[in-house]
Coordinates of C-alpha atoms in Angstrom, one line a residue:
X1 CA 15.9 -37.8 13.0
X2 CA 14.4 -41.3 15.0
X3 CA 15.3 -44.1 13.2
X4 CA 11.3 -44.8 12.1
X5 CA 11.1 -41.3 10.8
X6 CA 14.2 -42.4 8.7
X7 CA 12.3 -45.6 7.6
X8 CA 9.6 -43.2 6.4
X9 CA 12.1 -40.6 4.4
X10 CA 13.5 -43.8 2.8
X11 CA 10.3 -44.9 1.2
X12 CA 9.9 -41.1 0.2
X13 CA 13.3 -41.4 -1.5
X14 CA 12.2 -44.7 -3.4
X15 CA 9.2 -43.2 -4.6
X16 CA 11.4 -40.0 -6.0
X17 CA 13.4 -42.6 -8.0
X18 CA 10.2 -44.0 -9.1
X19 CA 8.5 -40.6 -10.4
X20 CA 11.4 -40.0 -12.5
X21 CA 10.9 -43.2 -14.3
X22 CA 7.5 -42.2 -14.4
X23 CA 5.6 -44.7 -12.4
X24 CA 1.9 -43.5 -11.6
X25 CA 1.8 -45.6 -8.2
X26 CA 4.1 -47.3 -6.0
X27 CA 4.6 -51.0 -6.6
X28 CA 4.3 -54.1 -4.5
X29 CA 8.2 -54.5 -4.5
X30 CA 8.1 -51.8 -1.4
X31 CA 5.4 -54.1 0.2
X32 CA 7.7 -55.2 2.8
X33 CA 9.1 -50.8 3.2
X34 CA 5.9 -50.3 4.9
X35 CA 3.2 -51.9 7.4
X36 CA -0.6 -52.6 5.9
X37 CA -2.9 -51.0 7.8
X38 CA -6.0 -53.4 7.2
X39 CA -9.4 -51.1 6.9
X40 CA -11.2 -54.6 5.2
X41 CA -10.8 -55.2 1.2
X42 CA -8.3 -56.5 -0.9
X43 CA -7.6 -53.5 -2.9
X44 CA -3.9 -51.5 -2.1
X45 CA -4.2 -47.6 -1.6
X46 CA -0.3 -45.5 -0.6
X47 CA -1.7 -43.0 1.6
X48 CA 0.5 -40.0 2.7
X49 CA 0.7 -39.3 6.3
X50 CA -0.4 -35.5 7.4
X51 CA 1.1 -35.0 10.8
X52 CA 4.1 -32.7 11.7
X53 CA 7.4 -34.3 12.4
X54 CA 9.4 -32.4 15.5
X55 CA 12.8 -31.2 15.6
X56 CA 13.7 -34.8 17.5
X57 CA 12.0 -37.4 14.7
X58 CA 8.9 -38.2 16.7
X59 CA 5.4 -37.1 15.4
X60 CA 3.6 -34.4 16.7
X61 CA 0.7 -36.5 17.7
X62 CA 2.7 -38.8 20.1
X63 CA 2.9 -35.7 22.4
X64 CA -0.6 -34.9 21.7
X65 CA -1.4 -38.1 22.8
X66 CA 0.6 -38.4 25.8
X67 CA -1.5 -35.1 26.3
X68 CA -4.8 -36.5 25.8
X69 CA -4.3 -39.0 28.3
X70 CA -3.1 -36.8 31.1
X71 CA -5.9 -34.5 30.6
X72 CA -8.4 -38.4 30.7
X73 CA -9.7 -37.2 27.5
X74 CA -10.6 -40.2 25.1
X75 CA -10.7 -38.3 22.1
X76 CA -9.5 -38.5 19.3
X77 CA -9.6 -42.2 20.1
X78 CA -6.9 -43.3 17.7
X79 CA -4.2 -40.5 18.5
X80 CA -0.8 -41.4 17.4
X81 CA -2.1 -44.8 16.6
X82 CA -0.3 -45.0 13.1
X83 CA 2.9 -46.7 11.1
X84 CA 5.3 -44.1 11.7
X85 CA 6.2 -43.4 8.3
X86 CA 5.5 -40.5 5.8
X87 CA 3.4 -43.3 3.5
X88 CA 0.9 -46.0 5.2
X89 CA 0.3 -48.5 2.8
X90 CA -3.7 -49.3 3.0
X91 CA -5.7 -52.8 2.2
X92 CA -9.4 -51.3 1.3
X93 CA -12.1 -52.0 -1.0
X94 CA -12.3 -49.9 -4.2
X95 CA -10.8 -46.5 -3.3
X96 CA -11.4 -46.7 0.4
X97 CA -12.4 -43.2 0.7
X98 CA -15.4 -43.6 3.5
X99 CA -13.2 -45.9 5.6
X100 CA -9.5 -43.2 5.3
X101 CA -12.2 -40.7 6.1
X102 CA -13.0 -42.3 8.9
X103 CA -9.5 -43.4 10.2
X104 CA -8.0 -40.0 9.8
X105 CA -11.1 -38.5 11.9
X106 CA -10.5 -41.1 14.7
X107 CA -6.4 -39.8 14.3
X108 CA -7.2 -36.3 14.6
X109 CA -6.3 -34.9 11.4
X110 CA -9.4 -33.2 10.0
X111 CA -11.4 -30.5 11.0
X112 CA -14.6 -33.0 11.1
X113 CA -16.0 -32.6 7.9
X114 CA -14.8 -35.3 4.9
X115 CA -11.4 -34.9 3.2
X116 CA -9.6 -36.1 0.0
X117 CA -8.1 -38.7 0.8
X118 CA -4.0 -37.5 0.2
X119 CA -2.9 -40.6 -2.2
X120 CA 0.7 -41.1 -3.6
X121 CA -0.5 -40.1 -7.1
X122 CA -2.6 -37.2 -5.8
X123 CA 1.0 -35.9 -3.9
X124 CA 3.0 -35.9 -7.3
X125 CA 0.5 -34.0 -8.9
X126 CA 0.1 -31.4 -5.9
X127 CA 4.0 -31.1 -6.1
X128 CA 3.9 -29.7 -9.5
X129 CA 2.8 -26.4 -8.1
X130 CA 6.4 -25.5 -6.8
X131 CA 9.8 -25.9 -7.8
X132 CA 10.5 -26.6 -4.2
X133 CA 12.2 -29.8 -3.0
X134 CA 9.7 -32.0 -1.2
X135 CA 11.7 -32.6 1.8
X136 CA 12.1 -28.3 1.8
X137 CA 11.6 -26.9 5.3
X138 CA 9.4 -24.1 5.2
X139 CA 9.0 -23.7 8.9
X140 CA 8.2 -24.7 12.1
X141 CA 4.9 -24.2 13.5
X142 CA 3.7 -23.7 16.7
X143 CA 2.3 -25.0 19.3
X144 CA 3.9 -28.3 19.2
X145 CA 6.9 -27.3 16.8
X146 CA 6.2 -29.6 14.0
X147 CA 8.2 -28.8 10.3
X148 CA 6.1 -28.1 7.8
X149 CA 8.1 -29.1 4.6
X150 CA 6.5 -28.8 1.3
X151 CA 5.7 -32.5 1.5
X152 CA 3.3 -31.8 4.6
X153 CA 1.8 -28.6 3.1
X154 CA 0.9 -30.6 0.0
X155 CA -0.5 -33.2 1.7
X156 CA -2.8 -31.0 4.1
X157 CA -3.9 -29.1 0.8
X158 CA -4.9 -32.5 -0.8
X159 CA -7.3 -33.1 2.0
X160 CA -8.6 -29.7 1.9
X161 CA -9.3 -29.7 -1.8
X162 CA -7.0 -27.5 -3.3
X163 CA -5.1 -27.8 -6.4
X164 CA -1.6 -27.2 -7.4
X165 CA -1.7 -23.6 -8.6
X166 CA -2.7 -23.0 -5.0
X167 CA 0.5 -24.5 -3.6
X168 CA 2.7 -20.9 -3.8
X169 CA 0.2 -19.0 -1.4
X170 CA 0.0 -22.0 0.8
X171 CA 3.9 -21.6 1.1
X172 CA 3.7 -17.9 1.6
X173 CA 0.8 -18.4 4.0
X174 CA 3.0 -20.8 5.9
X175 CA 6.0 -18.8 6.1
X176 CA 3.5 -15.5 7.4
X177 CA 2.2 -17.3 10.2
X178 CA 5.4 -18.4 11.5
X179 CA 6.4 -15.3 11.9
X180 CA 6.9 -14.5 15.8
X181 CA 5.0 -11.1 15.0
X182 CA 2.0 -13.3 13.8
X183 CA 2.1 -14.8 17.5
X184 CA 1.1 -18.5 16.1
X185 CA 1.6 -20.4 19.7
X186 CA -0.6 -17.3 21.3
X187 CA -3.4 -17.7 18.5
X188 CA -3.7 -21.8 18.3
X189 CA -3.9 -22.1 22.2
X190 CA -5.9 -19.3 23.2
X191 CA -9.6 -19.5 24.8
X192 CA -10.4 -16.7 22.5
X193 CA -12.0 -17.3 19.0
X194 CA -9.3 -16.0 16.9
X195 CA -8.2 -17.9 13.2
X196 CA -6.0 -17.0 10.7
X197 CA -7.6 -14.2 8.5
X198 CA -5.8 -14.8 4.8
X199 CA -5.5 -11.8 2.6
X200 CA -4.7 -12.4 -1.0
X201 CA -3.6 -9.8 -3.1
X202 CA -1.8 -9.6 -6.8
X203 CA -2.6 -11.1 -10.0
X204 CA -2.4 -14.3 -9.1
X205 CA -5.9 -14.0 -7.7
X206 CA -7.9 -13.6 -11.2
X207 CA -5.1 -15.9 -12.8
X208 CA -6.1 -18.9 -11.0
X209 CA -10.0 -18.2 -10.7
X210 CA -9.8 -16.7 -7.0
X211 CA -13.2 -15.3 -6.1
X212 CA -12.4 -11.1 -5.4
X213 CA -16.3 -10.3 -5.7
X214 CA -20.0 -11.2 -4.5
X215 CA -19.5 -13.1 -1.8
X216 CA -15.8 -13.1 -1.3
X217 CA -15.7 -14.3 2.4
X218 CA -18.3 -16.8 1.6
X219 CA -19.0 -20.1 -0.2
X220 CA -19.0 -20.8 -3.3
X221 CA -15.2 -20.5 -4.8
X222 CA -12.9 -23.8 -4.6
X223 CA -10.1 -21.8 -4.3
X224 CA -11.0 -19.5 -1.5
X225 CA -12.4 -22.4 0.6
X226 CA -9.9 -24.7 0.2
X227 CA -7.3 -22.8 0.6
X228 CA -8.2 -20.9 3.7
X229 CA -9.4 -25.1 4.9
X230 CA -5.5 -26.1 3.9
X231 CA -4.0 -23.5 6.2
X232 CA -6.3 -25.1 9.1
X233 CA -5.7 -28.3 8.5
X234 CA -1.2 -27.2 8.7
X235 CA -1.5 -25.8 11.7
X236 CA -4.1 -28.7 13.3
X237 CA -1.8 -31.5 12.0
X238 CA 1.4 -30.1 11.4
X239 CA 1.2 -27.7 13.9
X240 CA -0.6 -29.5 16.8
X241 CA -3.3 -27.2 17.4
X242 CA -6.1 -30.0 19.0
X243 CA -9.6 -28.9 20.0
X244 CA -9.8 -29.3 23.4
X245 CA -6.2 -30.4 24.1
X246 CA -4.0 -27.7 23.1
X247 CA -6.9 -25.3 21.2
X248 CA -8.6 -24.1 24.3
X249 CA -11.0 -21.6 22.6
X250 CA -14.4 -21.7 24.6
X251 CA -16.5 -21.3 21.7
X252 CA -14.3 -21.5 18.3
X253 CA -15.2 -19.9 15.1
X254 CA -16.9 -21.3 11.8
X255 CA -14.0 -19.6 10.6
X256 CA -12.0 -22.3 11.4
X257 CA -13.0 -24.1 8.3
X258 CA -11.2 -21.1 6.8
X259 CA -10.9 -17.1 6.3
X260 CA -9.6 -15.9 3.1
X261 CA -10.5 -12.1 1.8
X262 CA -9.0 -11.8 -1.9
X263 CA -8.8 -8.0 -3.0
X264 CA -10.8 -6.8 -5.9
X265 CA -8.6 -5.8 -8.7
X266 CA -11.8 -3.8 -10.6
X267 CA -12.6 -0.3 -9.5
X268 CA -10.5 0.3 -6.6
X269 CA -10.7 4.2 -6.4
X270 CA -7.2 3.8 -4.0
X271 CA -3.7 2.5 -3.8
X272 CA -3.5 -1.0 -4.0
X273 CA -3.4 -2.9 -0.1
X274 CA 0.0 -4.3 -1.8
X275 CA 1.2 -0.7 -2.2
X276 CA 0.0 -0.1 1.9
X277 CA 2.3 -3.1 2.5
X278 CA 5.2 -1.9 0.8
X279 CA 4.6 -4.1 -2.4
X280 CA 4.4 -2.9 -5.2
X281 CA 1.2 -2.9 -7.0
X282 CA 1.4 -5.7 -8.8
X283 CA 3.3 -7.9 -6.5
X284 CA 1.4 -11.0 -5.3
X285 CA 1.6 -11.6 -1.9
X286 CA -0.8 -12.9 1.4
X287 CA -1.1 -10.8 4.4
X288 CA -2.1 -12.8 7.1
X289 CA -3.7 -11.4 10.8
X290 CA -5.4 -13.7 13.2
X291 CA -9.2 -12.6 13.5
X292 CA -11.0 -12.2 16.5
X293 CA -14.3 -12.6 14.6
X294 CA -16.0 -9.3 12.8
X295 CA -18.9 -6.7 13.0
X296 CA -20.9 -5.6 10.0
X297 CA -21.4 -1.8 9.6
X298 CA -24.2 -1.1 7.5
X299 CA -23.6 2.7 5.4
X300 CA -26.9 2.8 2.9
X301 CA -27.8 6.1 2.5
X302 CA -25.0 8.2 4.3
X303 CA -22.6 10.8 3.7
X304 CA -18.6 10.1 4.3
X305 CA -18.5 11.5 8.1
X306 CA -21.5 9.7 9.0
X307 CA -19.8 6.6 7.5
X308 CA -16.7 7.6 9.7
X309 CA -18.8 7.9 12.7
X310 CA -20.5 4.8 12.2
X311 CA -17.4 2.8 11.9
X312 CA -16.0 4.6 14.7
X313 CA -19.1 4.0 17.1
X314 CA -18.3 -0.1 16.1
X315 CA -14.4 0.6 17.1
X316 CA -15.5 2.4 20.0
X317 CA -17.4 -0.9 20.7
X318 CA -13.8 -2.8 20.3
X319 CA -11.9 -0.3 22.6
X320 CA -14.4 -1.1 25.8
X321 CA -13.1 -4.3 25.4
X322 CA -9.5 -4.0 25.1
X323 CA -7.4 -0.8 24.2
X324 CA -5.5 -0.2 21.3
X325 CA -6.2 -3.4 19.1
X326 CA -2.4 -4.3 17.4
X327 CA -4.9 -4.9 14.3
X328 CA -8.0 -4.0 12.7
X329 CA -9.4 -4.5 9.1
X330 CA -12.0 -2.7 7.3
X331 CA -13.3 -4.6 4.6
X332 CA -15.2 -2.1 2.5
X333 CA -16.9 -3.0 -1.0
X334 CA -17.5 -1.2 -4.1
X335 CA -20.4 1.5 -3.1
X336 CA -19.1 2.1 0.2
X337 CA -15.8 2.6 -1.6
X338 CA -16.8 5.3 -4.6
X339 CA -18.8 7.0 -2.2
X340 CA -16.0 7.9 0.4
X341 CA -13.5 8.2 -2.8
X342 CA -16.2 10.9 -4.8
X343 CA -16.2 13.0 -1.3
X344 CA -12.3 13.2 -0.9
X345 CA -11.6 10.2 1.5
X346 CA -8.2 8.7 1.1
X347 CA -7.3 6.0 3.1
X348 CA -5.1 8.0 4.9
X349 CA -7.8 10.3 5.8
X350 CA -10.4 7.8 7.0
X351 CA -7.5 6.0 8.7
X352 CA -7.0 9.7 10.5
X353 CA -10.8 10.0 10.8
X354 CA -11.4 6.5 12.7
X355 CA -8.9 7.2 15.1
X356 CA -10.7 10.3 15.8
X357 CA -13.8 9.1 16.6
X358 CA -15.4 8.4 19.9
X359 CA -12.6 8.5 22.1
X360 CA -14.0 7.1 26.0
X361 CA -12.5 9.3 28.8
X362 CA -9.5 7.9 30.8
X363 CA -11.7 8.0 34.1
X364 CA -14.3 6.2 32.4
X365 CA -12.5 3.7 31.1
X366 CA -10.4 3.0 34.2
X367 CA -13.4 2.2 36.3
X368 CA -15.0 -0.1 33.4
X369 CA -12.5 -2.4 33.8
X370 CA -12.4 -3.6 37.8
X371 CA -10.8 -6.8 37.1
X372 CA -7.5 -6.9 38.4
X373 CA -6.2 -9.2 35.3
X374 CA -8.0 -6.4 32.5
X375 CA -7.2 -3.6 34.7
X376 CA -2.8 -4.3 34.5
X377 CA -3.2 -4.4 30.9
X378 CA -5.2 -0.9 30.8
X379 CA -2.3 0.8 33.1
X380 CA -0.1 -0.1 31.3
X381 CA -1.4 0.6 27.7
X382 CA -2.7 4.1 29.2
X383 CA 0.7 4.8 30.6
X384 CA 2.8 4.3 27.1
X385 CA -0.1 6.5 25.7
X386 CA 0.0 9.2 27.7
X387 CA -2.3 12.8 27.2
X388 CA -4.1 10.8 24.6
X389 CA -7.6 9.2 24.5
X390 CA -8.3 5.5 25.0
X391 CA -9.2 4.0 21.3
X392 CA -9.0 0.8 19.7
X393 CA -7.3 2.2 16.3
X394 CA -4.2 1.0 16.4
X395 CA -1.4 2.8 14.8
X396 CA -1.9 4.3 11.1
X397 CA 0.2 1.6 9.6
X398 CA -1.6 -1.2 11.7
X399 CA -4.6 -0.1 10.5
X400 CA -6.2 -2.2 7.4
X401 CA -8.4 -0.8 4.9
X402 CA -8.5 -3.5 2.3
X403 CA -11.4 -2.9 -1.2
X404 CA -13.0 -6.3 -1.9
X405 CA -16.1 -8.2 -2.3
X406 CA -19.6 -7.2 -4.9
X407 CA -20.9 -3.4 -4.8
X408 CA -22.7 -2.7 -1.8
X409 CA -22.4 -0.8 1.5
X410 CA -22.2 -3.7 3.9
X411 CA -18.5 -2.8 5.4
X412 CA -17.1 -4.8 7.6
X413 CA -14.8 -4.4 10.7
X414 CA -12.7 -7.3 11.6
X415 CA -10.2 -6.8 14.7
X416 CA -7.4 -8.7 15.2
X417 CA -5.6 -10.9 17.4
X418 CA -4.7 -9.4 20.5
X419 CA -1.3 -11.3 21.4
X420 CA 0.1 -10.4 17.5
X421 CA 2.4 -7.4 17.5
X422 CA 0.9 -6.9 13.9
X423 CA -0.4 -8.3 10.2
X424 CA 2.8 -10.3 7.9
X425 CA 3.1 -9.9 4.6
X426 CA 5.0 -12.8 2.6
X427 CA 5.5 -12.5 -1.2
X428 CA 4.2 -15.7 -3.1
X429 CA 7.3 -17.3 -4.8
X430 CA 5.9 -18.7 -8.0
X431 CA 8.0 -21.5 -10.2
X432 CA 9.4 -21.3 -13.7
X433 CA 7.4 -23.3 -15.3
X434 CA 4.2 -21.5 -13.5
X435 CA 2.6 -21.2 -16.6
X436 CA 2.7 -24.7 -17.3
X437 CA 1.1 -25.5 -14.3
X438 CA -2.3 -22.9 -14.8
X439 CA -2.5 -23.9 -18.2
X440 CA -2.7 -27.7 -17.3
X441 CA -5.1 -26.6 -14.1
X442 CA -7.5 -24.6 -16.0
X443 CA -10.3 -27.1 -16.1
X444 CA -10.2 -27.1 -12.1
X445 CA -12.1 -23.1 -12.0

């Protein structure tokens, strides 16, 4: 590591010593350890720095920056303007929230809407959630390789609300999407609309208040939105992923304030989407695919096949577009569910049955696509599928069928990112004295 990066792990190391002594702030004796960063007041606020750190000491934003300028882009204005240090000690009046707000939106490190401002005391109390070391290196996280360590995990969840019993799935979320198979650099740089999607599965879900039914992908839930916000906010600031400088999706997503489904644990007429994964049931894990936005398929008043060939008119949608999707979910609620369940559907059989349906004709589908960049990707998908029909099912396994959400029969379809070569699974790793640490978060849900 640089030697200013070293300056920053050496504050970090005071403060360790000063946790164990129990000190609820950091004192002015490490005045002169760090620069003041004058936002108008007289009041002190220790303010923990976001950004990734690369392999070489320097912070991810410096390349952004030097980024920014080649590209004569003037935002964000303040980009890599910042004491190099894991801590920035901050003059403000009372808690200074509206002016950090402000500064870290000029910086580049939130996803335009208010965050909590990441204090010293608010890190020590995130920490709590795992047994990890702070300085732990979870990964490193494309597209501008910064390390997320725990410390930088727990500050992005700060900003993004959560608490410290969601620590464990941020870790396991972490460690999913730097998995090559996840295709993280592919996702984040894109011009396609694709986010993370984050599934949640396990008892850890009801244990820490996760929403699993009316309204599951919505608003509403603390833990839902923050959490799918914190994994935004890792791979923006740890990560590098900059609108418009190294995010080159046309559109976007709203998405991208976060996706998290959370399976319901009442009902389910199947096998668990743990026990799909190779889990076991009661394993708590996050599966994570990157989402190319979703469809709704509507099934009031149907039987099972003509739910099967409604959903497989919507994937026969997806397959004019690109064959074969490495991905697809199929979100299906309670009704939907005991319906397909009281006529004999497993999900092996409606897995069987979508791949079935509406398949295009190889001449058809040959002649859709005339551009020359589509059309090498069709000869060569229709060439390691030969004698079979052009769908956008992707193989049993890779195909999701996840029970969550309030009764109804509003399924829905959501395919996934094209460059992945498939979903990841990562076990949440929960501490010993976990708890301790829902028992003292209870009053949070």
């Amino acid at each position: 590591m640089g030697s200013k990066r070293l300056q920053g792990g050496a504050l970090i190391a005071l403060m360790a010593l000063l946790w164990s002594l129990g000190a609820g702030s950091v004192p002015e004796s490490l005045a002169g350890q760090s620069p003041v960063t004058d936002l108008g007041g007289d009041d002190i606020v220790w303010v923990c720095n976001p950004a990734g750190v690369r392999d070489d000491g320097s912070f991810v934003d410096m390349a952004l920056r030097r980024v920014r300028d080649s590209m004569g882009l003037e935002y964000p204005p303040l980009a890599g303007e910042f004491p190099e240090t894991d801590v920035e000690r901050m003059r403000v009046r009372g808690d200074g929230s509206a002016a950090i707000n402000d500064l870290f939106y000029k910086r580049g490190w939130t996803d335009g809407l208010p965050v909590v401002v990441p204090t010293f005391e608010r890190l020590k109390s995130m920490l709590t959630g795992t047994d990890l070391e702070r300085a732990y290196e979870v990964a490193t996280l494309a597209p501008m390789n910064g390390v997320a360590t725990v410390e930088k995990i727990a500050v992005n969840a700060i900003m993004a609300g959560c608490r410290p019993v969601h620590m464990p799935i941020l870790i396991a979320a972490v460690r999913a999407i730097a998995d090559p198979d996840f295709d993280l650099r592919g996702m984040s740089t894109t011009t396609s609309p694709d986010v993370p999607c984050i599934i949640i599965t396990g008892p850890i879900a009801r244990q820490i208040g996760l929403n699993t039914g009316f309204n599951v992908m919505g608003r509403g839930n603390r833990g839902n939105a923050s959490i799918g916000r914190a994994l935004q906010l890792i791979i923006n600031n740890i990560g590098g992923s900059w609108p418009g400088i190294t995010d080159m999706s046309c559109l976007g997503s709203p998405a991208e304030h976060g996706m998290v489904i959370v399976e319901n644990p009442d009902g389910n007429p199947w096998p668990s989407f743990n026990e799909d994964m190779g889990l076991p049931a009661d394993a708590n894990a996050v599966t994570v695919l990157g989402a190319e936005g979703w469809r709704v398929a509507v099934a009031h008043g149907w039987s099972g096949p003509d739910v099967m060939r409604l959903m497989g008119r919507h994937l026969a949608g997806l397959a004019y577009q690109r064959p074969r999707w490495p991905t697809i979910l199929v979100v299906i609620p309670g009704d939907t569910a005991y319906q397909l369940a009281h006529e004999g559907y497993t999900k092996e059989r409606i897995r069987k049955e979508l791949r079935e349906q509406n398949p295009i004709p190889k001449g058809e589908y040959e002649k859709w696509f005339a551009n020359d960049f589509w059309k090498q990707g069709v000869t060569r998908t229709l060439a390691e599928h030969p004698g079979e029909p052009v769908i956008a099912a992707p193989e049993t396994d890779h195909l999701l069928i996840l029970y969550a959400g309030g009764n109804g029969m509003k399924n829905i379809i959501v395919p996934g990112w094209f460059g992945a070569k498939g979903p990841v699974t990562r076990e949440v790793e929960l501490p010993p004295d976990w708890d301790d640490v829902v028992a003292a978060d209870k009053g949070a849900f």
